[in-house]
XYZ file of C-alpha atoms in Angstrom:
686
model
C 168.824 107.253 157.027
C 166.526 105.026 154.970
C 168.052 104.000 151.525
C 166.121 105.292 148.690
C 165.453 103.592 145.501
C 165.878 106.448 142.641
C 162.986 105.132 140.905
C 160.566 105.172 144.121
C 162.180 108.377 144.845
C 161.025 109.980 141.593
C 157.804 108.735 141.670
C 157.330 109.870 145.315
C 158.489 113.350 144.548
C 156.178 113.462 141.421
C 153.287 112.517 143.502
C 154.341 115.160 146.032
C 154.275 117.857 143.417
C 150.997 116.685 141.631
C 148.877 115.778 144.294
C 148.948 118.924 146.246
C 148.680 121.233 143.172
C 145.507 119.187 142.440
C 143.872 119.390 145.660
C 145.026 123.038 146.236
C 143.829 123.903 142.702
C 140.325 123.046 143.911
C 140.618 123.973 147.427
C 141.433 127.434 146.833
C 138.673 127.740 144.194
C 141.160 128.389 141.104
C 138.658 126.586 138.873
C 136.092 129.412 139.529
C 138.386 132.510 139.680
C 142.146 132.826 138.810
C 145.400 133.838 140.562
C 144.963 137.672 139.339
C 142.107 137.781 141.696
C 142.687 138.370 145.293
C 142.071 135.538 147.812
C 141.217 138.274 150.411
C 140.984 141.921 149.590
C 139.927 143.831 152.861
C 141.872 146.781 154.408
C 144.289 145.408 156.626
C 147.618 143.336 156.346
C 146.405 141.917 152.938
C 146.989 145.417 151.493
C 150.490 145.772 153.292
C 151.669 142.491 151.748
C 150.514 143.139 148.429
C 152.387 146.666 148.570
C 155.495 144.818 149.719
C 155.368 142.470 146.968
C 154.729 145.126 144.196
C 157.676 147.095 145.455
C 159.870 144.167 145.305
C 159.014 143.400 141.907
C 159.449 147.025 140.889
C 162.564 147.966 142.712
C 164.161 144.786 143.735
C 163.747 145.265 147.449
C 161.118 145.851 150.104
C 162.624 148.433 152.450
C 162.532 151.451 150.447
C 159.050 152.555 148.438
C 159.637 155.436 146.015
C 155.766 155.522 144.823
C 154.360 155.935 148.537
C 155.107 158.711 151.004
C 155.380 161.671 148.510
C 156.589 164.372 148.549
C 159.649 161.904 149.551
C 160.295 158.097 149.471
C 158.539 155.818 152.044
C 161.098 153.915 154.440
C 159.283 150.954 156.114
C 162.083 149.737 158.131
C 160.139 150.265 161.271
C 158.419 146.742 160.282
C 161.057 144.061 160.433
C 158.740 141.275 159.298
C 159.560 141.830 155.558
C 163.059 141.949 155.949
C 163.380 138.992 158.312
C 161.629 136.845 155.827
C 164.122 137.737 153.119
C 164.207 134.453 151.984
C 160.749 134.426 150.364
C 161.494 137.845 148.782
C 164.474 136.432 147.011
C 162.502 133.652 145.612
C 159.598 135.896 144.529
C 162.284 138.542 143.143
C 163.294 135.498 140.935
C 159.807 134.753 139.891
C 158.797 138.370 139.079
C 160.006 138.572 135.642
C 157.566 135.856 134.677
C 154.598 137.815 136.136
C 153.085 141.241 135.412
C 151.145 141.597 138.510
C 152.489 141.420 142.104
C 149.188 139.679 143.013
C 149.723 136.876 140.560
C 152.900 136.813 141.580
C 152.343 136.587 145.369
C 149.296 134.020 145.238
C 151.073 131.865 142.662
C 154.142 131.472 145.276
C 151.448 130.621 148.018
C 149.982 128.106 145.737
C 153.625 126.477 144.628
C 154.208 126.071 148.454
C 151.905 123.522 148.912
C 154.231 120.928 146.816
C 157.183 122.675 148.359
C 155.988 122.213 151.793
C 155.174 118.577 151.100
C 158.592 117.969 149.547
C 160.586 119.303 152.687
C 158.346 117.747 155.036
C 158.751 114.242 153.185
C 162.737 115.044 153.237
C 162.634 115.548 156.848
C 160.858 112.521 157.448
C 163.076 110.469 155.539
C 166.036 112.016 157.265
C 164.765 110.684 160.534
C 164.257 107.126 159.363
C 160.446 107.515 158.739
C 159.081 104.880 156.378
C 157.975 106.179 152.642
C 154.257 106.071 153.129
C 153.883 107.244 156.470
C 156.234 110.017 155.575
C 153.901 110.929 152.604
C 150.952 111.107 154.687
C 152.840 113.412 157.226
C 154.095 115.608 154.408
C 150.664 115.881 152.685
C 148.999 116.855 156.055
C 151.674 119.269 157.056
C 151.379 120.985 153.646
C 147.498 121.433 154.210
C 147.428 122.755 157.925
C 144.472 125.137 158.698
C 147.254 127.695 159.842
C 148.290 128.041 156.087
C 144.507 128.901 155.054
C 143.912 131.242 158.035
C 147.236 133.534 157.087
C 147.274 133.076 153.305
C 147.415 136.940 153.266
C 151.003 136.864 153.921
C 153.816 135.743 151.595
C 156.307 134.325 154.359
C 154.341 132.963 157.560
C 152.198 130.446 155.644
C 155.252 129.493 153.345
C 156.675 127.426 156.224
C 158.592 124.991 153.895
C 161.869 125.588 156.070
C 160.080 124.423 159.203
C 160.433 120.326 158.683
C 164.204 121.149 157.745
C 164.895 123.272 161.039
C 163.045 120.714 163.023
C 165.666 117.798 161.760
C 168.307 119.946 163.174
C 166.730 120.357 166.155
C 165.781 116.930 166.969
C 169.309 115.690 165.995
C 170.441 118.022 168.713
C 167.857 116.331 171.139
C 168.830 113.233 170.349
C 172.485 113.796 170.713
C 173.422 112.265 167.110
C 176.876 113.738 167.259
C 177.999 112.800 170.724
C 179.879 109.648 169.372
C 181.878 112.068 166.680
C 182.502 114.314 169.540
C 183.830 111.729 172.181
C 185.677 109.351 170.009
C 188.792 111.563 169.984
C 190.528 114.406 171.567
C 188.777 117.797 171.139
C 190.660 119.243 168.316
C 190.231 116.081 166.349
C 186.660 115.647 167.332
C 185.448 119.086 166.519
C 187.421 118.920 163.037
C 185.336 115.592 162.609
C 182.228 117.298 163.526
C 182.940 119.970 160.905
C 183.430 117.515 158.173
C 180.049 115.259 159.276
C 177.724 115.515 156.247
C 174.625 115.267 158.551
C 176.194 118.328 161.019
C 176.564 120.392 157.750
C 173.352 119.511 156.205
C 171.694 120.762 159.751
C 173.826 124.052 159.370
C 172.221 124.596 156.121
C 168.738 124.273 157.351
C 169.629 126.701 160.240
C 170.820 129.339 157.825
C 167.107 128.669 155.803
C 165.160 129.031 158.844
C 167.072 132.140 159.904
C 166.431 133.639 156.425
C 162.946 132.608 156.275
C 161.037 134.361 158.988
C 162.062 136.401 162.236
C 159.595 134.288 164.303
C 160.484 130.860 163.039
C 163.714 131.745 163.585
C 163.288 132.674 167.344
C 161.015 129.567 167.753
C 163.887 127.559 166.501
C 166.402 129.502 168.728
C 163.877 128.375 171.750
C 164.080 124.755 170.663
C 167.664 124.538 170.468
C 167.947 126.028 173.752
C 165.616 123.596 175.160
C 167.820 120.701 173.364
C 170.819 122.236 174.910
C 169.415 122.232 178.252
C 168.309 118.869 178.065
C 171.694 117.404 176.461
C 173.338 119.303 179.547
C 171.112 117.348 182.027
C 171.746 114.058 180.190
C 175.685 114.160 180.414
C 176.572 117.174 178.957
C 177.776 118.690 182.681
C 180.086 115.610 182.648
C 181.041 115.958 178.823
C 180.933 119.456 177.978
C 182.228 118.868 174.524
C 178.635 117.001 173.466
C 177.021 120.441 173.872
C 179.149 121.944 170.810
C 176.293 120.957 168.304
C 173.963 123.154 170.027
C 176.106 125.883 170.712
C 177.382 125.876 167.005
C 173.763 125.706 165.945
C 172.626 128.641 168.122
C 175.466 130.668 167.230
C 174.969 130.388 163.443
C 171.411 131.158 163.895
C 171.838 134.105 165.743
C 174.663 135.770 163.584
C 172.451 135.128 160.401
C 169.261 136.350 162.257
C 171.306 139.641 163.283
C 173.021 140.031 160.087
C 169.679 139.978 158.137
C 168.393 142.788 160.666
C 171.403 144.870 160.118
C 169.804 147.522 157.685
C 166.996 147.944 160.376
C 169.424 148.788 162.902
C 171.564 150.911 160.687
C 168.254 152.631 159.676
C 167.118 153.239 163.307
C 170.456 154.473 164.154
C 170.414 157.092 161.499
C 167.269 158.076 161.907
C 167.005 158.448 165.624
C 164.168 160.938 165.765
C 161.581 158.704 163.889
C 161.610 155.964 166.618
C 162.152 158.622 169.693
C 160.033 161.547 169.905
C 162.000 164.362 172.129
C 164.373 161.292 173.231
C 161.569 159.360 174.363
C 160.525 156.176 172.821
C 157.442 156.240 170.792
C 155.239 153.440 172.378
C 153.378 152.709 169.235
C 156.691 151.498 167.728
C 157.367 149.311 170.838
C 156.306 145.892 171.812
C 155.245 145.009 175.613
C 155.226 142.011 177.409
C 151.520 141.807 177.756
C 151.323 141.570 174.120
C 152.427 137.928 174.397
C 149.415 137.410 176.619
C 147.023 138.554 173.920
C 148.425 136.785 171.044
C 148.746 133.287 172.916
C 146.976 129.989 172.199
C 145.480 127.716 174.719
C 144.489 123.937 174.838
C 140.831 124.889 173.677
C 142.110 127.022 170.820
C 144.582 124.423 169.738
C 141.661 121.621 169.528
C 139.177 123.623 168.144
C 137.321 122.396 164.869
C 137.719 124.571 162.214
C 135.220 127.097 162.412
C 134.712 126.766 158.601
C 134.550 123.114 158.779
C 132.841 120.937 155.861
C 130.658 119.492 158.658
C 128.575 122.068 159.764
C 128.310 120.740 163.369
C 131.918 120.702 164.020
C 132.027 124.384 162.558
C 129.341 125.136 165.105
C 131.535 123.555 167.928
C 134.378 125.656 166.587
C 132.550 128.640 166.791
C 131.281 128.154 170.463
C 134.805 127.270 171.651
C 136.368 130.500 169.911
C 133.567 132.697 171.269
C 133.742 131.421 174.999
C 137.695 131.919 174.763
C 137.333 135.424 173.438
C 134.487 135.990 176.049
C 136.911 136.005 178.737
C 139.621 138.405 176.850
C 139.874 142.067 176.763
C 141.057 141.599 173.068
C 139.460 138.945 170.785
C 141.590 136.853 168.706
C 140.920 134.017 166.224
C 142.302 130.609 166.492
C 145.120 130.923 163.963
C 146.316 127.250 164.450
C 144.058 124.437 165.100
C 145.240 121.033 164.722
C 142.428 118.956 163.216
C 140.881 115.993 164.261
C 143.889 113.784 163.938
C 146.429 116.415 165.377
C 144.138 116.780 168.414
C 144.080 112.972 168.783
C 148.046 112.816 168.353
C 148.444 115.595 170.969
C 146.216 113.885 173.755
C 148.418 110.534 172.623
C 151.548 112.527 173.258
C 150.124 113.589 176.708
C 149.227 110.162 177.426
C 152.471 109.021 176.604
C 154.300 111.430 178.838
C 151.968 110.231 181.696
C 152.434 106.567 181.469
C 155.756 105.302 181.257
C 154.896 101.657 180.684
C 152.914 102.624 177.407
C 155.656 104.869 176.149
C 158.387 102.186 176.222
C 155.333 99.724 174.579
C 154.945 102.253 171.625
C 158.499 103.081 171.017
C 159.637 99.473 171.594
C 162.312 98.845 168.822
C 162.242 102.140 168.107
C 165.781 102.866 170.062
C 164.899 105.080 172.909
C 168.210 104.631 174.419
C 171.391 103.566 172.243
C 173.162 100.616 174.105
C 176.495 102.186 173.384
C 175.273 105.740 174.273
C 173.324 106.090 177.254
C 172.958 110.045 176.913
C 171.272 109.107 173.185
C 167.515 109.918 173.115
C 165.328 108.233 170.730
C 163.091 110.043 168.092
C 159.865 109.455 169.942
C 161.211 110.772 173.239
C 162.650 113.906 171.385
C 159.297 114.394 169.721
C 157.614 114.234 172.986
C 159.907 116.882 174.548
C 159.225 119.157 171.659
C 155.607 118.762 171.846
C 155.509 119.454 175.631
C 158.029 122.390 175.465
C 156.056 124.030 172.456
C 152.870 123.760 173.988
C 154.111 124.955 177.347
C 155.515 128.175 175.377
C 152.667 128.779 173.105
C 149.525 129.014 175.671
C 148.141 131.959 177.788
C 150.227 132.264 180.718
C 152.948 129.923 179.404
C 156.756 130.258 178.977
C 156.355 132.628 176.095
C 154.593 134.896 178.095
C 157.655 135.174 180.594
C 160.268 135.028 177.953
C 158.394 138.176 176.805
C 159.357 140.237 179.807
C 162.998 139.620 178.395
C 162.516 139.924 174.945
C 158.884 141.321 173.952
C 159.825 141.824 170.295
C 158.328 138.472 169.686
C 154.862 138.346 170.789
C 152.682 136.137 168.782
C 153.385 132.793 170.484
C 150.334 131.402 168.847
C 152.262 130.974 165.714
C 154.700 128.575 167.756
C 152.265 125.583 167.657
C 153.091 125.114 163.708
C 156.353 123.278 164.929
C 154.491 121.096 167.431
C 151.901 120.206 164.564
C 154.759 118.989 162.483
C 156.380 117.125 165.599
C 152.743 115.626 166.165
C 152.622 114.310 162.645
C 156.129 113.073 163.032
C 154.967 110.963 166.089
C 152.162 109.506 164.002
C 154.371 108.757 161.222
C 156.990 107.021 163.592
C 154.166 104.972 165.137
C 152.854 103.910 161.501
C 156.153 103.165 160.440
C 156.728 100.743 163.430
C 153.314 99.084 162.764
C 154.285 98.666 159.042
C 157.242 96.706 160.118
C 155.705 94.593 162.647
C 151.856 94.159 161.398
C 151.247 91.001 159.672
C 149.093 92.892 157.419
C 150.710 96.046 156.360
C 148.499 96.497 153.678
C 145.668 97.356 156.186
C 148.170 99.959 157.837
C 148.733 101.342 154.265
C 144.982 101.619 153.669
C 144.562 103.403 156.939
C 147.302 106.082 156.120
C 145.671 106.886 153.046
C 142.441 107.333 154.432
C 143.646 109.156 157.251
C 145.384 111.518 154.835
C 142.413 112.093 152.724
C 140.240 112.576 155.950
C 142.930 114.855 157.386
C 143.345 117.196 154.467
C 139.366 117.291 154.103
C 139.211 118.246 157.912
C 141.910 120.792 157.900
C 140.653 122.465 154.776
C 138.263 125.389 155.657
C 135.252 124.728 153.407
C 134.897 128.769 152.427
C 138.210 129.299 151.381
C 137.269 128.439 147.691
C 134.817 131.090 147.812
C 136.050 134.609 147.477
C 134.067 137.469 148.376
C 131.763 138.579 145.402
C 132.887 141.839 145.507
C 136.668 141.410 145.436
C 136.614 141.245 141.676
C 134.573 144.188 140.995
C 136.110 146.279 143.504
C 139.608 145.335 141.949
C 138.270 146.105 138.629
C 136.509 149.632 139.413
C 139.946 150.678 141.389
C 142.342 149.681 138.665
C 140.052 151.719 135.904
C 140.169 154.639 138.105
C 143.888 154.450 138.528
C 144.640 153.868 134.803
C 142.134 156.952 133.986
C 144.063 159.072 136.307
C 147.345 157.995 134.880
C 146.350 158.799 131.559
C 145.517 162.332 132.595
C 148.657 163.043 134.387
C 152.354 163.395 133.380
C 154.856 160.297 134.169
C 155.969 160.168 137.829
C 153.510 162.635 138.840
C 152.722 163.247 142.633
C 149.053 162.744 143.593
C 147.783 163.883 147.103
C 145.370 161.442 148.919
C 142.722 162.839 150.760
C 141.905 161.915 153.708
C 145.458 161.334 154.850
C 146.060 158.411 157.083
C 148.832 156.601 158.941
C 148.008 152.896 159.880
C 149.769 153.268 163.369
C 147.079 155.987 164.544
C 143.680 155.983 164.957
C 142.510 157.746 161.909
C 138.900 158.882 162.074
C 138.402 157.862 158.617
C 140.244 154.724 158.317
C 140.737 153.608 161.738
C 143.906 151.912 163.651
C 145.824 149.380 161.637
C 144.197 149.848 158.230
C 146.118 149.909 155.182
C 143.501 150.968 152.836
C 144.689 154.416 152.561
C 147.413 152.970 150.261
C 145.382 150.532 148.062
C 145.548 152.614 144.944
C 149.288 151.955 144.558
C 148.642 148.278 143.768
C 147.034 149.463 140.447
C 149.383 152.282 139.419
C 152.671 152.150 137.333
C 154.133 155.561 137.664
C 152.243 157.777 140.374
C 153.663 158.754 143.406
C 151.077 158.688 146.132
C 151.222 160.841 149.576
C 149.944 158.196 151.903
C 152.151 155.418 153.069
C 155.099 157.280 154.419
C 156.769 155.675 157.944
C 155.302 157.162 161.144
C 157.369 160.065 162.549
C 159.306 160.502 159.217
C 159.577 164.269 158.175
C 157.521 163.962 155.086
C 154.660 161.970 157.080
C 154.729 164.599 159.895
C 154.272 167.085 157.122
C 151.549 165.249 155.823
C 149.823 165.181 158.766
C 150.306 168.752 159.759
C 148.564 169.941 156.393
C 145.812 167.371 156.838
C 144.573 169.678 159.646
C 144.452 172.665 157.352
C 141.254 174.220 155.495
C 140.874 172.681 152.044
C 142.113 175.761 150.265
C 144.981 176.118 152.337
C 145.745 172.222 152.063
C 145.667 172.952 148.151
C 148.423 175.873 148.652
C 150.663 173.145 150.684
C 150.520 170.455 147.934
C 150.676 172.519 144.974
C 153.748 174.390 146.271
C 155.627 171.119 146.035
C 154.569 169.943 143.098
C 151.471 167.736 143.336
C 149.511 167.446 140.245
C 146.059 165.840 141.452
C 143.912 165.488 144.710
C 142.010 162.188 144.887
C 139.074 161.637 147.219
C 138.222 158.392 148.844
C 134.586 158.282 148.609
C 134.438 155.131 150.568
C 135.466 156.998 153.874
C 134.470 160.623 152.728
C 130.893 160.318 153.255
C 128.273 162.289 151.323
C 127.962 165.526 153.548
C 131.612 166.107 154.127
C 132.261 165.478 150.208
C 129.497 167.861 149.322
C 131.549 170.576 151.331
C 134.749 169.911 149.878
C 133.296 169.665 146.377
C 131.628 173.317 146.993
C 135.311 174.464 148.146
C 136.935 173.335 145.346
C 134.620 174.690 142.596
C 134.698 177.989 144.370
C 138.325 177.627 143.603
C 137.473 176.787 139.953
C 138.431 173.542 139.881
C 136.923 170.847 138.417
C 135.743 167.735 140.474
C 135.476 164.589 138.499
C 133.486 161.857 140.362
C 134.375 158.322 139.277
C 131.276 156.274 137.836
C 131.837 153.562 140.608
C 131.154 156.263 143.384
C 134.392 154.942 145.152
C 136.644 158.191 144.107
C 136.734 161.546 142.989
C 139.779 163.575 141.589
C 140.716 167.056 140.666
C 143.781 167.865 138.454
C 145.713 170.769 139.887
C 147.177 173.624 137.822
C 150.825 174.256 138.047
C 151.432 177.052 140.554
C 153.562 179.985 139.906
C 155.837 179.073 142.505
C 157.614 176.100 144.212
C 158.891 175.493 147.496
C 162.093 173.577 148.896
C 161.819 172.032 152.483
C 164.262 171.553 154.987
C 165.452 167.802 155.363
C 163.024 167.507 158.412
C 159.944 169.456 156.635
C 159.978 171.902 159.578
C 160.756 174.905 157.726
C 160.963 175.944 153.993
C 164.747 176.555 152.462
C 163.882 178.320 149.400
C 161.088 180.022 147.430
C 161.020 179.877 143.650
C 158.720 182.289 141.859
C 158.750 181.695 138.151
C 157.006 184.878 136.624
C 155.504 188.317 137.726
C 152.019 187.806 138.206
C 149.464 189.601 140.332
C 150.401 188.742 144.048
C 147.763 186.689 145.842
C 148.717 186.396 149.525
C 146.113 183.730 150.002
C 148.094 181.325 147.614
C 151.038 180.480 149.537
C 151.891 177.544 152.199
C 151.604 178.751 155.993
C 155.376 178.612 156.435
C 155.480 181.400 154.195
C 154.901 185.157 155.502
C 153.069 186.520 152.530
C 152.735 190.197 153.911
C 156.627 190.000 154.374
C 156.812 188.543 150.901
C 154.613 190.932 149.147
C 156.816 193.792 150.844
C 160.015 192.025 149.512
C 158.635 191.876 145.931
C 157.691 195.612 146.092
C 160.831 196.359 147.033
C 162.818 194.456 144.915
C 162.740 194.243 140.970
C 164.790 191.210 140.580
C 164.228 189.248 137.298
C 162.018 186.333 137.306
C 162.380 183.312 137.882
C 163.128 184.406 141.276
C 164.762 182.402 144.157
C 164.539 183.466 147.595
C 166.812 181.773 149.933
C 165.804 181.444 153.813
C 169.589 182.015 154.990
C 169.239 185.516 153.106
C 166.046 186.615 153.800
C 164.804 184.585 157.224
C 162.044 187.252 157.650
C 159.862 186.024 155.017
C 159.977 182.036 156.403
C 158.125 180.953 159.310
C 159.354 177.994 161.593
C 156.830 175.229 161.908
C 157.092 175.011 166.005
C 155.488 178.720 166.049
C 152.288 177.740 164.344
C 149.457 176.955 166.109
C 147.799 173.859 164.860
C 144.053 173.907 164.027
C 141.404 171.486 163.123
C 140.346 170.543 159.652
C 138.006 173.009 158.498
C 135.878 172.584 155.031
């Protein structure tokens, strides 16, 4: 490791904090619009991620949301991404007391990751003996990768500050850093020395961090450790198996921590078998298939594609053409999520050239110690980086290693995210070459000036031109939806349940919202104590109940929701068009209900009177266990849920003069209650 002057280190850290924050401030348009306004507010994963951040802030974790999926509590165990990125949730949870809004909290965390990524990338460079100035350059460029801006809606994927640290442990394993420790004494003594080695323990700490930071990044690290282990086996491990111990231990810790963090998901899946297996057949919607890795793979063309929103319009046009030509050959179009930029592309082609021309490789890495004189199995930093670059490239491209691995483990499908590891390796390669140039070139000031220029141009090249320009309708939309929810909350008792029309489940192709949309739960983002009906997990009992009653006529739908205690009905006018809304409005007015239309034209709501009765469902919501009638009133056979036999209930009430409130149990009077399996499901009628 390069020795550090404390004063220089402090100034460097100050630079790595201030410079990224200043650049991010203007790059993200914070001088025009604050952090309280969403960077992106559409209808897909941006709503999902804000929802996770909000429930994290409200409840302390992300697996259960008591404000969605009414009349029950929404469980989101079916989507593992949030749980496997627990480290980010822990950090945001610690930050949450200082923020009133989940949107502001999440976006502040995104901004703070610019200096955080720069600091960890710089630290990684220094641990790998990269000179200070090249390390600063690589750190800043890595903090402003185009990938960050392309996926800024998430709280975990773009905040990849753990990747540089994990790469240190990976590179040390490739190099065989601990071989001398393991071969200098008998095995028990050598292992004991290894477990006391500060560098090895630091690598172990880095591995735990990456395992907690993101499931994808943990798996990609696992692949790289596997590759490193295979290379160590080839260069000498088959003769001296003990030199494989670091790779084995690192892999074991990575796997164990990753499995432990997913333990709540496995336990939930085991105890809620029917949510994942319908009639003992796995729900295909909740499964991953090998072909998906082909869909979500990259290519050389996509990796070197210029930023489609480049500041130089000609380069942006080239990017558009390359992506369009790629998608023209695909059944499912995908964006270029990771593009390397001009300098990253140059370094990629340089790495390919170095791999193909051994003489050039020896010249470039001369004096860089590609092979230790005392340890012939040692691999230099340059060669280790080339191996990583080549492996990640092969794994991330269409038809590559990743698509083959998916046949064994299809859960990981988005191999187009893997190149972020390659991008850091490329920057390390450039920094390594620059470090050597600084120490050998007669005029190091020229190299230093070139590094400053490359860093500035690289950040400019990688930062999309449009990222600072938020859609002009975001702030008005958020303001309108906030005002609507606040008005609704003022009219309802605390913790009231509100039924949302239309019902939607993002894992179904809903006719209103379509597949994959989270627009149906967006109002939750602006509420404090309302329990919304949408948002339950697919195949959960309450969500199945919601799906069933959504097919009923509007009057029968009201019977169902009033019977379990819903206090209001909200109609999303964005997806319910004028003709359909007019019919719904007439039907509601015929029931003497007041339909209040929001001034924005985005919503309408109806306050529901309290029903004279309440039902209690079985745990699986396929039957009503009990009916409680509060008072004696004229009997209306059209007022009851469809699982109540109104005629038999009327006979029972006429024959029994029991005092009110009257509770009727299914176990005692089964003739009054129907089973959902006996019902004929009809289409929605207005």
